[in-house]
Amino acid sequence: MEPELVAEFEKNFPDGPPIKVRLHRPLGRFSLTVLFGPSGAGKTTALRCLAGLDRPQRGYIRFGDEIWFDASCGIQVEPQRRQIGYLFQDYALFPHLTVERNIAYGIRRLGDAERRKRIAELTDLLGLAGLEGRYPGQLSGGQQQRVALARALVCRPRLLLLDEPLCALDQPTREQLRRDLRRWLTKLGIPAVMVTHDRVEALGLGDHVIVMDHGCVRQCGPPQDVFAAPVDPAVARIVGVDNIEGGKVIRKVNGLATIQIGSSELLALSEACVGSRVCVCIRAEDVMLERGAVARQSSARNHLVGRIRSLDREGPIVRVGIDCGFLLKALVTHQACEDMGLCDGMDVTALIKAPAVRLIARE
Amino acid sequence: MDFEAIWVSVELAAITTLVLFVLGLPFAYWLSVTRWRLKFLLESLVVLPMILPPTVLGFYVLVAIGPMSPLGRVYEHMTGHGLAFSFQGLLLASIFYSMPFAVRPFAAAFANVDRRLIEASWCLGVSRIRTFLQIACPLSWAGIVTGLVLSFAHTLGEFGVVLMVGGNIPGVTRTISIAIYDEVQAVNYRGAAMASLVLLASSFIALSVTHLLNRKGGYGA
C-alpha cells in the first residue's frame, strides 16, 4: 500500500473558532496539496500543526507508519524528528550567517564532501551560484526565497511545508518563481503542502486543493473541479466566482432548468427539482456582452438585457457591472470595451451559455 | 588608595558576572520563550532586587546563610567555616543583587530574536540547545554584553548588601565602596576622592559601552 499522510485534528483558540483539519494525501510520489482560503481561515495553523510547531488538542497525524501526533496517547513528535522542510512566509533566513552557511545549517553532520556536493547541487538548480558569500540582508526577495528553499531542500525532507511562499514577492518575480517552483518540486519528487490565498497559485501549482474557511475544511479535490464546482456559496465566494445569486428552479425541460432570479430568468443544466432553491454561480469571464437590447441568434441560451452601471479597469481588463434585474458582473478586455464604446448607462445584452451557469443547491 | 579593596571589588564583580553569565543566560532564554502561566511571578522576583533596599536583601541573605539556616549548616559542615561574613557569602548575595542587571537585558535581547528563526532551526533538525547556542545567542550578543557590563559595574559599586552580609574584613570582604565610607568617616577626603573617581569612571565607561552597543548591535532583521 502506498504510504499516506493522514491528519485529522482540532486545535482550539481562546479567541476565535477552532481549527479542524482533515487531510489524506499520498506520499509515494510528488504531489502538491494546496491549503486555500481567506486569511484567518486557519491554514497556517494547520501547517504549523503538521510541522509540530503547534500542538492540536484532539485528533492524530500519521506520516506513513509513523505517528507524529496522537492526542489520545499524548504523542507529539518534535519538529526536529519529523524530517520536514518548512518554508516560512518571510523566509526566516539567519541574518548572521552567509548564504552558504544558511544552506549548510541543517546538514552540518554530513561529511565535508557530501555537504559540498549537496550545496552545489541546490545552488545550481535554484540559480544561487555566486551568492554564497552574501548575507541575507544583501539579497533581493526572490533570492532570499530561493535560499530558504535551498536550506530546506538540502536536508532531503520527506515532506515540504510552504507557507505563502510567493506572497512577499513583487509581481514579475512571483510569476517567474511560480513557474520554477512547480518544476523544482517535481524534479526532486518531494510531496508538499502549500498554504496560499492566491487563486492563481492554487490553480497553477496544486494537484489537490483543500478549501478552508473559519477553521474548517469546506471542500477538497483537484483544483479545476473545486474551482469549477464549489459545493456551497461560501466556497464559491472563496474560490472567486464573481456572480453568486439566490434563485429558484421554476421549470425543467430535458435536463435544462429555468431559474428565476428576481425578475430575470436563466437557463442552466441541472439535476435540481422544480421548486428547489439554488445558488447561481456565474464567472464574470463567462459573460459576453453585445451592444443594444436586441440579441441576434446565438448558441448562448441566456440573453439578459440590462443597463451598464459601472466600469472598473483592472489592468488590461475591464469589470463591467450590468443591472439586469440583478447586478451581473462581466469581464471584457480593455480593447473590446473601447471598440464597443461601452459607457455608463448604456443598454447591453449579456450572453451566457447554459453550461456556464453553475447551480449549487441550498438547504 | 586602598588597592586591596579595589582588588576585592574587581574579584567579586568578575566572579559574580561569570556566574550570572553561565546561569543567567539559559534562565533568561527560558523566560523569553516559555508560555508558562505563572512566569510573571518569576519575572517580578528577578527585578525585585532593583526595588528592594539593599539592607533588606542583605538581611534575608544573612539569615539564609547564617549558622542557624540549613544552607549555612550544610556549608559549614562541608567546608569547616561559616558562609556569613565570608567572600563566598558575599558572592552569593552579589549574584542575587545584580541578577536583574544581567537577566533583564539578556531576556529582552532573546525576546527580540524573531521566533520564526528559532522555529526554522528546529525544522531543520537542529536541537533546542544547539539552536540556543547558534541562533539565539549570536543574534542577542549586544544584549548579552550589555547585561555582563552592567552586572559587573553594579557589583563593583555595591555597598548596602556588602555591609550587611560581608562585614568589613580587609582583603576579604572590604570592597571599594566600603573603603570610601571608611575614608569619609575618618575625614580622609583625599583617599575617598580617589576611590570615588575610580568608581565614577568605571561606571561611566560601562554605561557608554552599553549605549554604544545598543545603537550598533543587532542585524536589523
mmCIF file of N, CA, C and O in Angstrom, chain B residues 51-91:
data_model
loop_
_atom_site.group_PDB
_atom_site.id
_atom_site.type_symbol
_atom_site.label_atom_id
_atom_site.label_comp_id
_atom_site.label_asym_id
_atom_site.label_seq_id
_atom_site.Cartn_x
_atom_site.Cartn_y
_atom_site.Cartn_z
ATOM 1 N N ILE B 51 14.351 47.086 43.346
ATOM 2 C CA ILE B 51 13.430 47.920 44.107
ATOM 3 C C ILE B 51 13.738 47.830 45.603
ATOM 4 O O ILE B 51 13.646 48.794 46.339
ATOM 5 N N LEU B 52 14.075 46.605 46.019
ATOM 6 C CA LEU B 52 14.278 46.325 47.432
ATOM 7 C C LEU B 52 15.479 47.108 47.997
ATOM 8 O O LEU B 52 16.511 47.195 47.339
ATOM 9 N N PRO B 53 15.374 47.671 49.200
ATOM 10 C CA PRO B 53 16.557 48.286 49.801
ATOM 11 C C PRO B 53 17.633 47.216 49.999
ATOM 12 O O PRO B 53 17.308 46.091 50.395
ATOM 13 N N PRO B 54 18.888 47.534 49.701
ATOM 14 C CA PRO B 54 19.962 46.536 49.829
ATOM 15 C C PRO B 54 20.043 45.952 51.239
ATOM 16 O O PRO B 54 20.402 44.783 51.397
ATOM 17 N N THR B 55 19.651 46.739 52.222
ATOM 18 C CA THR B 55 19.701 46.223 53.589
ATOM 19 C C THR B 55 18.715 45.075 53.781
ATOM 20 O O THR B 55 19.005 44.105 54.482
ATOM 21 N N VAL B 56 17.550 45.202 53.133
ATOM 22 C CA VAL B 56 16.531 44.147 53.258
ATOM 23 C C VAL B 56 17.036 42.869 52.595
ATOM 24 O O VAL B 56 16.983 41.781 53.172
ATOM 25 N N LEU B 57 17.550 43.033 51.371
ATOM 26 C CA LEU B 57 18.091 41.872 50.656
ATOM 27 C C LEU B 57 19.228 41.260 51.477
ATOM 28 O O LEU B 57 19.290 40.041 51.679
ATOM 29 N N GLY B 58 20.098 42.135 51.962
ATOM 30 C CA GLY B 58 21.240 41.686 52.759
ATOM 31 C C GLY B 58 20.791 40.942 54.007
ATOM 32 O O GLY B 58 21.343 39.888 54.352
ATOM 33 N N PHE B 59 19.760 41.457 54.641
ATOM 34 C CA PHE B 59 19.252 40.822 55.857
ATOM 35 C C PHE B 59 18.782 39.396 55.586
ATOM 36 O O PHE B 59 19.152 38.456 56.280
ATOM 37 N N TYR B 60 17.994 39.256 54.508
ATOM 38 C CA TYR B 60 17.468 37.913 54.198
ATOM 39 C C TYR B 60 18.580 36.946 53.802
ATOM 40 O O TYR B 60 18.573 35.777 54.204
ATOM 41 N N VAL B 61 19.540 37.458 53.024
ATOM 42 C CA VAL B 61 20.648 36.583 52.631
ATOM 43 C C VAL B 61 21.434 36.159 53.876
ATOM 44 O O VAL B 61 21.788 34.994 54.044
ATOM 45 N N LEU B 62 21.634 37.126 54.776
ATOM 46 C CA LEU B 62 22.368 36.841 56.008
ATOM 47 C C LEU B 62 21.679 35.755 56.822
ATOM 48 O O LEU B 62 22.315 34.807 57.316
ATOM 49 N N VAL B 63 20.351 35.887 56.934
ATOM 50 C CA VAL B 63 19.590 34.879 57.661
ATOM 51 C C VAL B 63 19.686 33.530 56.955
ATOM 52 O O VAL B 63 19.864 32.487 57.572
ATOM 53 N N ALA B 64 19.601 33.579 55.603
ATOM 54 C CA ALA B 64 19.586 32.330 54.832
ATOM 55 C C ALA B 64 20.919 31.599 54.890
ATOM 56 O O ALA B 64 20.959 30.377 54.776
ATOM 57 N N ILE B 65 22.018 32.340 55.027
ATOM 58 C CA ILE B 65 23.315 31.657 55.024
ATOM 59 C C ILE B 65 23.914 31.561 56.432
ATOM 60 O O ILE B 65 25.014 31.025 56.614
ATOM 61 N N GLY B 66 23.188 32.074 57.406
ATOM 62 C CA GLY B 66 23.688 32.073 58.781
ATOM 63 C C GLY B 66 23.818 30.664 59.344
ATOM 64 O O GLY B 66 23.295 29.702 58.763
ATOM 65 N N PRO B 67 24.503 30.522 60.477
ATOM 66 C CA PRO B 67 24.753 29.185 61.056
ATOM 67 C C PRO B 67 23.470 28.488 61.489
ATOM 68 O O PRO B 67 23.470 27.261 61.691
ATOM 69 N N MET B 68 22.352 29.238 61.633
ATOM 70 C CA MET B 68 21.096 28.610 62.043
ATOM 71 C C MET B 68 20.311 28.053 60.862
ATOM 72 O O MET B 68 19.382 27.288 61.035
ATOM 73 N N SER B 69 20.669 28.472 59.650
ATOM 74 C CA SER B 69 19.883 28.046 58.481
ATOM 75 C C SER B 69 20.407 26.714 57.944
ATOM 76 O O SER B 69 21.581 26.385 58.156
ATOM 77 N N PRO B 70 19.552 25.950 57.244
ATOM 78 C CA PRO B 70 20.005 24.667 56.657
ATOM 79 C C PRO B 70 21.189 24.866 55.718
ATOM 80 O O PRO B 70 22.166 24.122 55.792
ATOM 81 N N LEU B 71 21.097 25.909 54.866
ATOM 82 C CA LEU B 71 22.159 26.159 53.895
ATOM 83 C C LEU B 71 23.481 26.443 54.619
ATOM 84 O O LEU B 71 24.524 25.868 54.295
ATOM 85 N N GLY B 72 23.419 27.333 55.628
ATOM 86 C CA GLY B 72 24.613 27.692 56.389
ATOM 87 C C GLY B 72 25.218 26.485 57.077
ATOM 88 O O GLY B 72 26.436 26.299 57.100
ATOM 89 N N ARG B 73 24.341 25.616 57.599
ATOM 90 C CA ARG B 73 24.828 24.438 58.330
ATOM 91 C C ARG B 73 25.508 23.448 57.396
ATOM 92 O O ARG B 73 26.583 22.936 57.690
ATOM 93 N N VAL B 74 24.862 23.212 56.246
ATOM 94 C CA VAL B 74 25.446 22.293 55.266
ATOM 95 C C VAL B 74 26.811 22.807 54.818
ATOM 96 O O VAL B 74 27.789 22.067 54.762
ATOM 97 N N TYR B 75 26.852 24.117 54.535
ATOM 98 C CA TYR B 75 28.104 24.706 54.057
ATOM 99 C C TYR B 75 29.197 24.579 55.114
ATOM 100 O O TYR B 75 30.336 24.205 54.824
ATOM 101 N N GLU B 76 28.825 24.867 56.358
ATOM 102 C CA GLU B 76 29.806 24.807 57.449
ATOM 103 C C GLU B 76 30.302 23.377 57.661
ATOM 104 O O GLU B 76 31.478 23.125 57.894
ATOM 105 N N HIS B 77 29.354 22.438 57.513
ATOM 106 C CA HIS B 77 29.692 21.025 57.667
ATOM 107 C C HIS B 77 30.689 20.598 56.587
ATOM 108 O O HIS B 77 31.615 19.826 56.842
ATOM 109 N N MET B 78 30.485 21.105 55.379
ATOM 110 C CA MET B 78 31.322 20.693 54.258
ATOM 111 C C MET B 78 32.675 21.375 54.243
ATOM 112 O O MET B 78 33.676 20.782 53.859
ATOM 113 N N THR B 79 32.707 22.664 54.601
ATOM 114 C CA THR B 79 33.952 23.415 54.444
ATOM 115 C C THR B 79 34.640 23.711 55.769
ATOM 116 O O THR B 79 35.808 24.087 55.788
ATOM 117 N N GLY B 80 33.920 23.583 56.840
ATOM 118 C CA GLY B 80 34.538 23.823 58.127
ATOM 119 C C GLY B 80 34.479 25.270 58.599
ATOM 120 O O GLY B 80 34.881 25.586 59.692
ATOM 121 N N HIS B 81 33.997 26.175 57.738
ATOM 122 C CA HIS B 81 33.799 27.543 58.223
ATOM 123 C C HIS B 81 32.486 28.111 57.694
ATOM 124 O O HIS B 81 31.932 27.624 56.712
ATOM 125 N N GLY B 82 32.021 29.158 58.336
ATOM 126 C CA GLY B 82 30.700 29.708 58.041
ATOM 127 C C GLY B 82 30.658 30.471 56.736
ATOM 128 O O GLY B 82 31.688 30.875 56.195
ATOM 129 N N LEU B 83 29.446 30.644 56.226
ATOM 130 C CA LEU B 83 29.249 31.333 54.956
ATOM 131 C C LEU B 83 29.094 32.840 55.192
ATOM 132 O O LEU B 83 29.538 33.659 54.385
ATOM 133 N N ALA B 84 28.450 33.186 56.311
ATOM 134 C CA ALA B 84 28.248 34.599 56.619
ATOM 135 C C ALA B 84 29.593 35.270 56.882
ATOM 136 O O ALA B 84 30.515 34.636 57.396
ATOM 137 N N PHE B 85 29.704 36.534 56.480
ATOM 138 C CA PHE B 85 30.926 37.335 56.649
ATOM 139 C C PHE B 85 32.142 36.688 55.998
ATOM 140 O O PHE B 85 33.258 36.783 56.483
ATOM 141 N N SER B 86 31.891 35.951 54.878
ATOM 142 C CA SER B 86 32.999 35.411 54.101
ATOM 143 C C SER B 86 32.846 35.916 52.665
ATOM 144 O O SER B 86 31.797 36.425 52.288
ATOM 145 N N PHE B 87 33.883 35.746 51.863
ATOM 146 C CA PHE B 87 33.826 36.171 50.469
ATOM 147 C C PHE B 87 32.743 35.381 49.719
ATOM 148 O O PHE B 87 32.001 35.928 48.901
ATOM 149 N N GLN B 88 32.647 34.079 50.033
ATOM 150 C CA GLN B 88 31.659 33.227 49.345
ATOM 151 C C GLN B 88 30.233 33.686 49.643
ATOM 152 O O GLN B 88 29.384 33.714 48.758
ATOM 153 N N GLY B 89 29.990 34.049 50.894
ATOM 154 C CA GLY B 89 28.659 34.544 51.264
ATOM 155 C C GLY B 89 28.355 35.841 50.554
ATOM 156 O O GLY B 89 27.251 36.056 50.040
ATOM 157 N N LEU B 90 29.372 36.685 50.491
ATOM 158 C CA LEU B 90 29.230 37.962 49.797
ATOM 159 C C LEU B 90 28.921 37.740 48.321
ATOM 160 O O LEU B 90 28.082 38.420 47.719
ATOM 161 N N LEU B 91 29.608 36.748 47.746
ATOM 162 C CA LEU B 91 29.394 36.418 46.334
ATOM 163 C C LEU B 91 27.937 36.010 46.089
ATOM 164 O O LEU B 91 27.290 36.465 45.144
#
